[in-house]
CSV table of C-alpha atoms and ligand atoms in Angstrom, one decimal:
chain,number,residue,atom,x,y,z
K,4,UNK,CA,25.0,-22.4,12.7
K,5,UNK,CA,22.1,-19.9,13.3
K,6,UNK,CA,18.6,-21.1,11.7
K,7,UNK,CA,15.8,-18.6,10.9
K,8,UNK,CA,12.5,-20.8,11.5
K,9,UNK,CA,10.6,-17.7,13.3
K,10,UNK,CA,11.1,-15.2,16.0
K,11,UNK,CA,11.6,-17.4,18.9
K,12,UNK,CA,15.4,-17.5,19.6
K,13,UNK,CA,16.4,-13.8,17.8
K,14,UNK,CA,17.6,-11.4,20.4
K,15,UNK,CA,16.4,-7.9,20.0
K,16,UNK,CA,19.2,-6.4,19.1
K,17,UNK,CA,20.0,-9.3,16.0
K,18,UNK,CA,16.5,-8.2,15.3
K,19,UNK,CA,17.5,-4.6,15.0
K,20,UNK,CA,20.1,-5.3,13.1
K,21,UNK,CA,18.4,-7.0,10.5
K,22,UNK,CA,16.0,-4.7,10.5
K,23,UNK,CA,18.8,-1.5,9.8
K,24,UNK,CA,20.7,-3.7,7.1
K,25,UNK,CA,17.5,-4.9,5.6
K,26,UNK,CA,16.7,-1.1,5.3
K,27,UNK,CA,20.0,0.1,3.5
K,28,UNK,CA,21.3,-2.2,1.3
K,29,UNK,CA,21.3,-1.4,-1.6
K,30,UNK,CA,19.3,-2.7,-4.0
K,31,UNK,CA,19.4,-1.7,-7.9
K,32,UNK,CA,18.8,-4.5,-10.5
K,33,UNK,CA,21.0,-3.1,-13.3
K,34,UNK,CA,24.1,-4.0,-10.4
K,35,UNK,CA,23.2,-7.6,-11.0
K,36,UNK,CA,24.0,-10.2,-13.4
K,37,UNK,CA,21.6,-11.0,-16.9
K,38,UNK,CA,18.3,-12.8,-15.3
K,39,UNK,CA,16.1,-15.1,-16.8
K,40,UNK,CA,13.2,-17.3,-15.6
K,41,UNK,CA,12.3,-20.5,-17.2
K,42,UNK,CA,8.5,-20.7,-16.5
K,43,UNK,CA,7.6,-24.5,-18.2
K,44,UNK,CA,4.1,-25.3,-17.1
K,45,UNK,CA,4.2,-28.2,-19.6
K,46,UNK,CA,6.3,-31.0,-19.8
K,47,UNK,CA,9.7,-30.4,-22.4
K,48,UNK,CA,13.4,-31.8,-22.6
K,49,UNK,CA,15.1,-30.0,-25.4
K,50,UNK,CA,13.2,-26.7,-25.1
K,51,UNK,CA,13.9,-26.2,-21.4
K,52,UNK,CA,17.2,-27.8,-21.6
K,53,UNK,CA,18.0,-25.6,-24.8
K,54,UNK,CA,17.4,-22.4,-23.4
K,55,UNK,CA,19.2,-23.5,-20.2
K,56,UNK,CA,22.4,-24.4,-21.9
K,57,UNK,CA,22.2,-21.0,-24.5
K,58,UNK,CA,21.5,-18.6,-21.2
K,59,UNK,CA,24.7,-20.3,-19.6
K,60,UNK,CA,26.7,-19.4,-22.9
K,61,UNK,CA,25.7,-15.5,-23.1
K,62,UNK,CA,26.3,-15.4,-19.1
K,63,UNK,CA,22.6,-14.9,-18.4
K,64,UNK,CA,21.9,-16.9,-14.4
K,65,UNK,CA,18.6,-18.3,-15.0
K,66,UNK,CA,15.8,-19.9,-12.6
K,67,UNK,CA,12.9,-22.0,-13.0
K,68,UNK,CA,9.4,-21.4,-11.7
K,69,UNK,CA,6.2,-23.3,-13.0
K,70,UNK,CA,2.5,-22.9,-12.4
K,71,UNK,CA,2.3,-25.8,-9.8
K,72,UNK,CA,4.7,-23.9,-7.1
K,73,UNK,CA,3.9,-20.1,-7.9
K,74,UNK,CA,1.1,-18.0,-6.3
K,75,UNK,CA,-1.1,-18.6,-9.3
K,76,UNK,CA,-2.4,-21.1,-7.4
K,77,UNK,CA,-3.8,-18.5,-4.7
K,78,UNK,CA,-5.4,-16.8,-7.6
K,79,UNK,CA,-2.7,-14.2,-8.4
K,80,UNK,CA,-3.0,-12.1,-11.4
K,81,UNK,CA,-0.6,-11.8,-14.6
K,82,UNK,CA,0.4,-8.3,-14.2
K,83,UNK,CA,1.4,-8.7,-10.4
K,84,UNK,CA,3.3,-11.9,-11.2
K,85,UNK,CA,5.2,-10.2,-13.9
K,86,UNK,CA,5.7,-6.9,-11.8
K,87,UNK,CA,7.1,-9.4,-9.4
K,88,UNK,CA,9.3,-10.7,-11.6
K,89,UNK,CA,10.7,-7.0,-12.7
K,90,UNK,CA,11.1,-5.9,-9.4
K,91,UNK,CA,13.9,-8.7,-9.2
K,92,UNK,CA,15.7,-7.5,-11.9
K,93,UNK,CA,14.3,-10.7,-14.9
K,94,UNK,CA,14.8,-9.6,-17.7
K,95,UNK,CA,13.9,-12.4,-20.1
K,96,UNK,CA,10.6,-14.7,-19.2
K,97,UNK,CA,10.7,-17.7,-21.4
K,98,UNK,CA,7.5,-19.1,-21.2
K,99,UNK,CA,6.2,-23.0,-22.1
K,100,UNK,CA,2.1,-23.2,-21.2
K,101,UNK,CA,-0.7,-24.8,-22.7
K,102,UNK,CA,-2.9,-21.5,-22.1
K,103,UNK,CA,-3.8,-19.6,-25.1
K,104,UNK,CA,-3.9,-16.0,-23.8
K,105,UNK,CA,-0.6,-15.0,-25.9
K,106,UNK,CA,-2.0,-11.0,-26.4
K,107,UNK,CA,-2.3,-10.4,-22.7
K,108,UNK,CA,1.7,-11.1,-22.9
K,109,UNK,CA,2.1,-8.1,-25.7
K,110,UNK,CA,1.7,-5.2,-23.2
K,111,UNK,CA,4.6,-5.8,-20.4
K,112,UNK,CA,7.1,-3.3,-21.6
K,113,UNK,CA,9.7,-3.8,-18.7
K,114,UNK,CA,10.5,-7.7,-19.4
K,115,UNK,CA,11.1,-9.5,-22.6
K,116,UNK,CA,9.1,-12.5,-22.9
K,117,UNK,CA,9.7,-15.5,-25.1
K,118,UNK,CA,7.0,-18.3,-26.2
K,119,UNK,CA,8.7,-21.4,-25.5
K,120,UNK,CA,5.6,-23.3,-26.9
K,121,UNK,CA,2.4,-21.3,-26.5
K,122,UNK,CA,-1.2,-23.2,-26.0
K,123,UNK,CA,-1.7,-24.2,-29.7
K,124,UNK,CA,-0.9,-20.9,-31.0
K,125,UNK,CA,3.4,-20.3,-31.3
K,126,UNK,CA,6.7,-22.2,-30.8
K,127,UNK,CA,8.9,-19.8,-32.7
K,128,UNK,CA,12.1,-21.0,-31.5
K,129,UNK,CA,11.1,-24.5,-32.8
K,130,UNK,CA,10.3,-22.8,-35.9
K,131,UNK,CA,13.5,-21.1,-36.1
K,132,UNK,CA,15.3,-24.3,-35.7
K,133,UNK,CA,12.9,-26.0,-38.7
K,134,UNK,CA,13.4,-23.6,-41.0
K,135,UNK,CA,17.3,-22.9,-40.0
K,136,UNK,CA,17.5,-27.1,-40.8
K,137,UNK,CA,15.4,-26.7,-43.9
K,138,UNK,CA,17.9,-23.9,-45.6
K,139,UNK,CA,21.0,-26.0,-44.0
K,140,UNK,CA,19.7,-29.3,-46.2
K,141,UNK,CA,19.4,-27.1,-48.9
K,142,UNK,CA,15.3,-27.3,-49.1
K,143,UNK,CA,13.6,-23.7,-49.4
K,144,UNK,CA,13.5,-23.9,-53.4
K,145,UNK,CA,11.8,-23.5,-55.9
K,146,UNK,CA,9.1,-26.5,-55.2
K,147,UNK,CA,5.4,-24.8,-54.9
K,148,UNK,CA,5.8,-25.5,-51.2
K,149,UNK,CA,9.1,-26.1,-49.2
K,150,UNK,CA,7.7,-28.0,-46.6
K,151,UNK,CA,4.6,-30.3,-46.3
K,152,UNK,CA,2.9,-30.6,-42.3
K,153,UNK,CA,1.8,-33.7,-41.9
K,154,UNK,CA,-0.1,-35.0,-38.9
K,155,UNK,CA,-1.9,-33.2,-36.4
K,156,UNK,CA,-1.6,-29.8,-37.8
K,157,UNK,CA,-5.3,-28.4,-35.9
K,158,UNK,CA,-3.7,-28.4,-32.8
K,159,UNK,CA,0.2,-27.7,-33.5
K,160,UNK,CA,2.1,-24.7,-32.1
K,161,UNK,CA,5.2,-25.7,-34.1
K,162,UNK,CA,3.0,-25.8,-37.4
K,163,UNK,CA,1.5,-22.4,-36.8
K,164,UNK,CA,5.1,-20.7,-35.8
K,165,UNK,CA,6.6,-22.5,-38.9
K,166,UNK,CA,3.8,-21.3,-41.3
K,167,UNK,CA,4.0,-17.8,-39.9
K,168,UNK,CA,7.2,-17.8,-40.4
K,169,UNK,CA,7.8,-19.4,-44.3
K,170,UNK,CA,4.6,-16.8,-45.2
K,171,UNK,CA,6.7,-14.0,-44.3
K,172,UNK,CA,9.4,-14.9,-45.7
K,173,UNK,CA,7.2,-15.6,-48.8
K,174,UNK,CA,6.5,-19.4,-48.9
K,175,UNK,CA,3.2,-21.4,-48.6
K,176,UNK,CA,3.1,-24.5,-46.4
K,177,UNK,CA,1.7,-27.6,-47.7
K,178,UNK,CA,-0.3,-29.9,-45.4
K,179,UNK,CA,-1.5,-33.8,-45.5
K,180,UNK,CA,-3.4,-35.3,-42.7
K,181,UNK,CA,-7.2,-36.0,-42.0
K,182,UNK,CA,-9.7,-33.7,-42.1
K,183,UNK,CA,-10.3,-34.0,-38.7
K,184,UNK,CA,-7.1,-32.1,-38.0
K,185,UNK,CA,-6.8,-29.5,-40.5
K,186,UNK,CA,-6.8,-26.4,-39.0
K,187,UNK,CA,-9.6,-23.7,-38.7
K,188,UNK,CA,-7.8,-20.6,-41.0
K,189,UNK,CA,-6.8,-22.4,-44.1
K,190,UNK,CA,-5.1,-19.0,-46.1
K,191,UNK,CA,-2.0,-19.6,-47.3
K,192,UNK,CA,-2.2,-23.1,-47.2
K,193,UNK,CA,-1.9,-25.8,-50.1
K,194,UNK,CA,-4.1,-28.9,-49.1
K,195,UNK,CA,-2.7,-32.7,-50.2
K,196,UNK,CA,-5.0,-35.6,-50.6
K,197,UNK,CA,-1.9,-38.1,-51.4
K,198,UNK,CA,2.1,-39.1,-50.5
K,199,UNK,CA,2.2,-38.7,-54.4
K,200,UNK,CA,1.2,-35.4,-54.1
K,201,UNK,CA,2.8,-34.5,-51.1
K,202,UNK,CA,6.0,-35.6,-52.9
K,203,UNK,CA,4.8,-33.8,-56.0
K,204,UNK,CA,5.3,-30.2,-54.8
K,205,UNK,CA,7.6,-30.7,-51.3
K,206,UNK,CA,11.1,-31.8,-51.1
K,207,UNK,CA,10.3,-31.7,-47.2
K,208,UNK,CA,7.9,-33.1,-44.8
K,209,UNK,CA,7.6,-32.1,-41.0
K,210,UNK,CA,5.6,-35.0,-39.2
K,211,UNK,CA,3.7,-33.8,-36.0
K,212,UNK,CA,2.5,-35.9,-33.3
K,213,UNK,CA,-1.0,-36.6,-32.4
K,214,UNK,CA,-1.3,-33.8,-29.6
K,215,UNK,CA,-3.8,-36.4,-27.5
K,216,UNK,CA,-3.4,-33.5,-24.4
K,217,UNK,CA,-5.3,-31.1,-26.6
K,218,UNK,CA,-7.7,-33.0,-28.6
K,219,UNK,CA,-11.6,-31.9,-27.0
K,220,UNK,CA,-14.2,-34.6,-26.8
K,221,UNK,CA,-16.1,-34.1,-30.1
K,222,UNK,CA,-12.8,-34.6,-31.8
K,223,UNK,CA,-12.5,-37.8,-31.5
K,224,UNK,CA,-10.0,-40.0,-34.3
K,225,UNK,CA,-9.7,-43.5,-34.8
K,226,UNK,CA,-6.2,-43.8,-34.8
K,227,UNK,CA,-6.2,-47.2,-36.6
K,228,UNK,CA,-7.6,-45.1,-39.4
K,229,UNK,CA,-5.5,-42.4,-39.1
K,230,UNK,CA,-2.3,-44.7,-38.8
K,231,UNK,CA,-3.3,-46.4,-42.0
K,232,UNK,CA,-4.0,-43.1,-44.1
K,233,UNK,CA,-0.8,-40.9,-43.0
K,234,UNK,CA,2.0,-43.0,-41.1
K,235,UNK,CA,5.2,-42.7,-42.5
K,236,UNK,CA,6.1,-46.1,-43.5
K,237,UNK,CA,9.3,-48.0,-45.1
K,238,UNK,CA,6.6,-48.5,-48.2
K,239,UNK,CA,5.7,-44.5,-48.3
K,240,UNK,CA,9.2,-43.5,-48.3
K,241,UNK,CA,9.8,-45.7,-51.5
K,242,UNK,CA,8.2,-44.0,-52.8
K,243,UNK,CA,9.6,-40.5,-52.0
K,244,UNK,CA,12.3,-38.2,-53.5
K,245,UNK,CA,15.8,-39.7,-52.6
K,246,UNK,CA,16.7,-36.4,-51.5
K,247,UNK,CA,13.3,-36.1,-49.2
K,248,UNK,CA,14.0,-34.4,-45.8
K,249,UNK,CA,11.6,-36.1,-43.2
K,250,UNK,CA,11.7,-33.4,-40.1
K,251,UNK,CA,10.1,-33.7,-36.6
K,252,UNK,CA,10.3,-31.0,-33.7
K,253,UNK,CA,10.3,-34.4,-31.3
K,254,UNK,CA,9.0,-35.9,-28.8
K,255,UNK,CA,8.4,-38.4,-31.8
K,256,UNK,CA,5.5,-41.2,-31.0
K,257,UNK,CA,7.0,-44.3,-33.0
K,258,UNK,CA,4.0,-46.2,-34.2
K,259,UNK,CA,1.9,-43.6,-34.5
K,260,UNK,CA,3.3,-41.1,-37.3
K,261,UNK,CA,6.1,-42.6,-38.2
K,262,UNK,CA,6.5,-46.7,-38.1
K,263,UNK,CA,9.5,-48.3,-36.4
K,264,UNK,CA,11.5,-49.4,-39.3
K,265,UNK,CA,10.6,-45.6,-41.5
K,266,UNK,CA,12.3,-44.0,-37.7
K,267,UNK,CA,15.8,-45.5,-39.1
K,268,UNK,CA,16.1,-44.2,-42.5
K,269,UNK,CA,18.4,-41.7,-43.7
K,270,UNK,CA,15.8,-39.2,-44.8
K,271,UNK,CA,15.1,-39.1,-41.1
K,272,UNK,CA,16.6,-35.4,-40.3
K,273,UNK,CA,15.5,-35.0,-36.6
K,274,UNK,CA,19.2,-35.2,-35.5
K,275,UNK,CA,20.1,-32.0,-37.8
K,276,UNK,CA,17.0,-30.3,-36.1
K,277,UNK,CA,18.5,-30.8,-32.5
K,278,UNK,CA,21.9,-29.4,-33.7
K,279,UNK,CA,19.8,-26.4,-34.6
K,280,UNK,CA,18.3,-26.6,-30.5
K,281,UNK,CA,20.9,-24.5,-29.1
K,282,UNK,CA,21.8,-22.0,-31.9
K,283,UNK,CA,18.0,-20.9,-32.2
K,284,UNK,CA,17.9,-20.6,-28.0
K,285,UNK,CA,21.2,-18.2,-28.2
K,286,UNK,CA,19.8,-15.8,-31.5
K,287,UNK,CA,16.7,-15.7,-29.9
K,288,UNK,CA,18.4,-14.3,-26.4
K,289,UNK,CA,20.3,-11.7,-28.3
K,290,UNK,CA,17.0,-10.8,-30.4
K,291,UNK,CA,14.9,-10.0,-27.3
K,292,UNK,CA,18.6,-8.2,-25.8
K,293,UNK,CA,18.4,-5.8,-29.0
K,294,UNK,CA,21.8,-7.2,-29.4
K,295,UNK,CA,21.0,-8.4,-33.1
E,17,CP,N1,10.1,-29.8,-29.8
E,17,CP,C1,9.9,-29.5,-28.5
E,17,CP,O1,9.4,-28.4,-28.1
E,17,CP,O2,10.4,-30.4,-27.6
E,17,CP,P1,10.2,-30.4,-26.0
E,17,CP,O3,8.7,-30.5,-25.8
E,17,CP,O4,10.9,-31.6,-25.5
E,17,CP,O5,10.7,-29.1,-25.5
């Protein structure tokens, strides 16, 4: 078996050789399967895992790249990474980082990118699955709003995808946390102070974890507090709706949002969310492929 390690024990005429075939073969991308890179420069299971499974079932070959082994580190550029990546023939970059630049993605015409959770600003294939689960449980009615966020909605990319979405299509979002983590546009939004309330005008809650990775310094929360005010309990959802929907895009902190005995109930609909994992990866595909 021959090794390539460097130069040493090549003959010339090998190197010629390589050289001459390097030269004319023929390279044209549209020859080549579907690519796809899965760029995750933040932790996920059932994001990267989801798109990996729906890229297998359309026949797209994907690979996976991340900040800590690419050239970013040697202070490359966007634009020449992502030329690097056409010139390859990738099609489809589905992108997971906790950077917030989302606009300098919008001009790259020759590659379709896809936020696979975006700094704090989009997840909309997480949204995609919420609001697919919400319509399958039969909860985008006539309530004033479909859906109540309730946690840490400041810093929540699957809140902000999920209220983008539901304005579109003509809803408000209702929210219920502390004031420490509402977030800084407040249109559209209809603010609860209480369960009761919550309960009042939702037939849905989606409970978001405490994004510790993204809270600054001089937002500090005392988590007893916060555990006391706006964990879902066994108690709290007594008081609900019998037909409350309790969703959550996962990973779920037990303890903190929601308490370990609440995590078993049958309102718990987390399991119907992950059915929708897959589905939303493989519509999502075909969207960016023009092929829906
Ligand atoms: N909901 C979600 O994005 O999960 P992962 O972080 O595991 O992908």
């Amino acid at each position: 078996m021959r090794h390539l390690l460097d130069f040493q024990d090549v003959n010339k005429n090998h190197l010629e050789n390589l050289i001459e075939k390097t030269r004319s073969l023929e390279f044209k991308s549209e020859n080549l399967d579907s690519l796809a890179l899965l760029k995750f420069d933040e932790p996920s299971t059932r994001t990267r895992l989801s798109f990996a499974i729906a890229a297998e079932k359309l026949g797209i070959k994907t690979f996976e790249s991340s900040d800590v082994v690419s050239a970013k580190q040697k202070g490359e550029i966007l634009k020449h990474e992502i030329e690097t990546y056409v010139s390859m023939g990738i099609e489809v970059l589905v992108l997971r980082t906790k950077e917030n630049n989302i606009d300098d993605y919008r001009e790259f015409k020759n590659i379709s990118i896809i936020s696979a959770g975006f700094g704090n600003k989009s997840h909309p294939t997480q949204a995609l699955i919420d609001i697919s689960t919400l319509y399958s449980l039969n909860k985008i009615n006539e309530k004033r709003t479909p859906v109540t966020y309730v946690g840490d909605v400041k810093h929540s990319r699957v809140f902000e995808s999920g209220r983008q979405l539901l304005n579109i299509l003509g809803f408000k979002v209702g929210v219920f946390t502390d004031k420490k983590l509402l977030p800084d546009n407040k249109n559209d939004l209809e603010i609860y102070e209480s369960w009761d309330e919550v309960f009042e005008n939702s037939n849905a809650i989606e409970l978001l974890r405490i994004q510790k990775e993204r809270l600054q310094d001089n937002e500090e929360l005392n988590f007893d507090e916060y555990i006391n005010s706006y964990q879902l309990t066994k108690e709290v959802l007594g008081k609900s709706q019998s037909d409350l929907a309790v969703l959550h895009p996962m990973p779920i902190n037990i303890g903190i949002e929601i308490s370990k005995e609440a995590i078993e109930d049958s309102k718990i609909k987390y399991k119907d969310q992950l059915l929708h994992a897959i589905p939303s990866r493989v519509t999502t595909f075909k969207y960016v492929r023009d092929e829906i």
